[in-house]
Amino acid sequence: QVQLVESGGGLVQSGGSLRLSCAASGSVYIIYTMGWYRQAAGKQRELVAEVLVQNGRTEHADSVKGRFTISYDNARNTAYLQMNSLKPEDTAVYYCNADITSKTTHSRDDYWGKGTLVTVSS
């Protein structure tokens, strides 16, 4: 089985910073993409940032460009989301997502973490 384990959420004041981590473990064979989505109360889940593991290309939502940065550590199969200049509207549950081929099933699937809460106070 493939697991995604997130860490780094919490409570921070407006203008502050947090770093989220997402580690892929278990029967990981190939990781194609890793990314972060978020879902605020009463809203739909939206893409925050994504990294293509093969070439390191990244994509960030317009709402976080210049403030958030996604990165990836190949040796650790871990993606990071550095969040700076946080705003109250960034408050949400942040979910890690990964497109992975499993060693055991040899199938390529979409995996999700359980989510980590980020709360930005004004």
Coordinates of C-alpha atoms in Angstrom, one line a residue:
Q1 CA 0.0 0.0 0.0
V2 CA 1.0 3.6 -0.6
Q3 CA 0.6 6.1 2.2
L4 CA 0.9 9.9 2.2
V5 CA 1.7 11.4 5.6
E6 CA 1.3 15.2 6.0
S7 CA 2.7 17.3 8.7
G8 CA 3.2 21.0 9.5
G9 CA -0.2 22.5 9.9
G10 CA -1.2 24.7 12.7
L11 CA -2.3 28.2 13.9
V12 CA -0.4 31.2 12.7
Q13 CA -1.0 35.0 12.7
S14 CA -1.6 36.9 9.5
G15 CA 1.7 37.5 7.8
G16 CA 3.4 34.5 9.3
S17 CA 4.8 31.4 7.7
L18 CA 4.3 27.6 7.9
R19 CA 5.9 24.7 6.0
L20 CA 3.9 21.7 5.2
S21 CA 5.5 18.3 4.4
C22 CA 4.1 15.3 2.6
A23 CA 6.0 12.0 2.6
A24 CA 5.1 9.1 0.3
S25 CA 5.9 5.7 1.7
G26 CA 5.0 2.0 1.3
S27 CA 4.8 0.4 -2.1
V28 CA 6.0 3.4 -4.1
Y29 CA 7.4 2.6 -7.5
I30 CA 7.1 5.8 -9.5
I31 CA 5.9 9.2 -8.4
Y32 CA 4.7 11.3 -11.3
T33 CA 3.3 14.4 -9.5
M34 CA 2.9 15.6 -5.9
G35 CA 0.7 18.5 -5.0
W36 CA -1.3 20.3 -2.4
Y37 CA -5.0 21.1 -2.5
R38 CA -7.0 22.9 0.1
Q39 CA -10.6 23.1 1.1
A40 CA -12.0 25.9 3.2
A41 CA -15.2 25.6 5.1
G42 CA -18.2 25.7 2.7
K43 CA -16.0 25.8 -0.4
Q44 CA -14.8 23.3 -3.0
R45 CA -11.4 21.7 -2.9
E46 CA -8.9 23.7 -5.0
L47 CA -5.4 23.1 -6.3
V48 CA -2.8 25.1 -4.5
A49 CA 0.5 23.9 -6.0
E50 CA 1.9 20.9 -7.9
V51 CA 5.3 19.6 -8.9
L52 CA 6.1 17.2 -11.8
V53 CA 8.7 15.0 -10.2
Q54 CA 10.4 13.9 -13.4
N55 CA 11.5 17.4 -14.4
G56 CA 10.8 19.5 -11.3
R57 CA 8.3 21.8 -13.1
T58 CA 6.0 23.5 -10.7
E59 CA 2.6 25.1 -10.9
H60 CA 1.0 27.5 -8.3
A61 CA -2.5 28.8 -8.1
D62 CA -2.7 32.5 -8.8
S63 CA -4.0 33.2 -5.3
V64 CA -0.7 31.9 -3.8
K65 CA 1.9 33.0 -6.4
G66 CA 4.7 34.9 -4.8
R67 CA 3.8 33.7 -1.3
F68 CA 3.8 29.8 -1.5
T69 CA 6.5 27.6 -3.0
I70 CA 6.3 23.9 -3.6
S71 CA 9.4 21.8 -3.7
Y72 CA 10.3 18.1 -3.8
D73 CA 13.1 16.0 -2.3
N74 CA 13.7 12.9 -4.5
A75 CA 15.7 11.1 -1.9
R76 CA 12.9 11.3 0.7
N77 CA 9.9 11.1 -1.7
T78 CA 8.7 14.2 0.1
A79 CA 7.0 17.3 -1.1
Y80 CA 7.1 20.6 0.8
L81 CA 4.9 23.6 0.7
Q82 CA 6.5 26.7 2.1
M83 CA 3.8 29.2 2.9
N84 CA 4.8 32.8 3.6
S85 CA 2.8 36.0 4.1
L86 CA -0.2 34.0 5.1
K87 CA -3.6 35.6 5.1
P88 CA -6.8 34.7 6.9
E89 CA -8.3 33.5 3.6
D90 CA -5.6 30.8 3.4
T91 CA -7.3 29.1 6.3
A92 CA -8.3 25.6 5.2
V93 CA -7.6 21.9 5.4
Y94 CA -4.6 21.2 3.2
Y95 CA -4.5 17.9 1.5
C96 CA -1.5 16.2 -0.1
N97 CA -2.1 14.5 -3.4
A98 CA 0.1 12.2 -5.5
D99 CA 0.0 10.4 -8.8
I100 CA 1.9 7.1 -8.1
T101 CA 2.5 3.7 -9.6
S102 CA 2.5 1.0 -6.9
K103 CA 5.2 -1.6 -6.7
T104 CA 2.7 -4.3 -5.7
T105 CA -0.3 -3.6 -7.9
H106 CA 1.7 -2.0 -10.8
S107 CA -1.3 0.3 -11.3
R108 CA -1.1 4.1 -11.4
D109 CA -3.5 5.8 -9.0
D110 CA -4.3 9.1 -7.3
Y111 CA -3.6 9.1 -3.6
W112 CA -4.6 11.5 -0.9
G113 CA -3.4 12.3 2.5
K114 CA -5.7 12.8 5.5
G115 CA -5.3 16.5 5.5
T116 CA -3.7 19.0 7.9
L117 CA -5.5 22.1 9.2
V118 CA -4.0 25.6 8.6
T119 CA -5.6 28.4 10.5
V120 CA -4.5 32.0 9.9
S121 CA -5.7 34.5 12.5
S122 CA -6.2 38.2 11.6

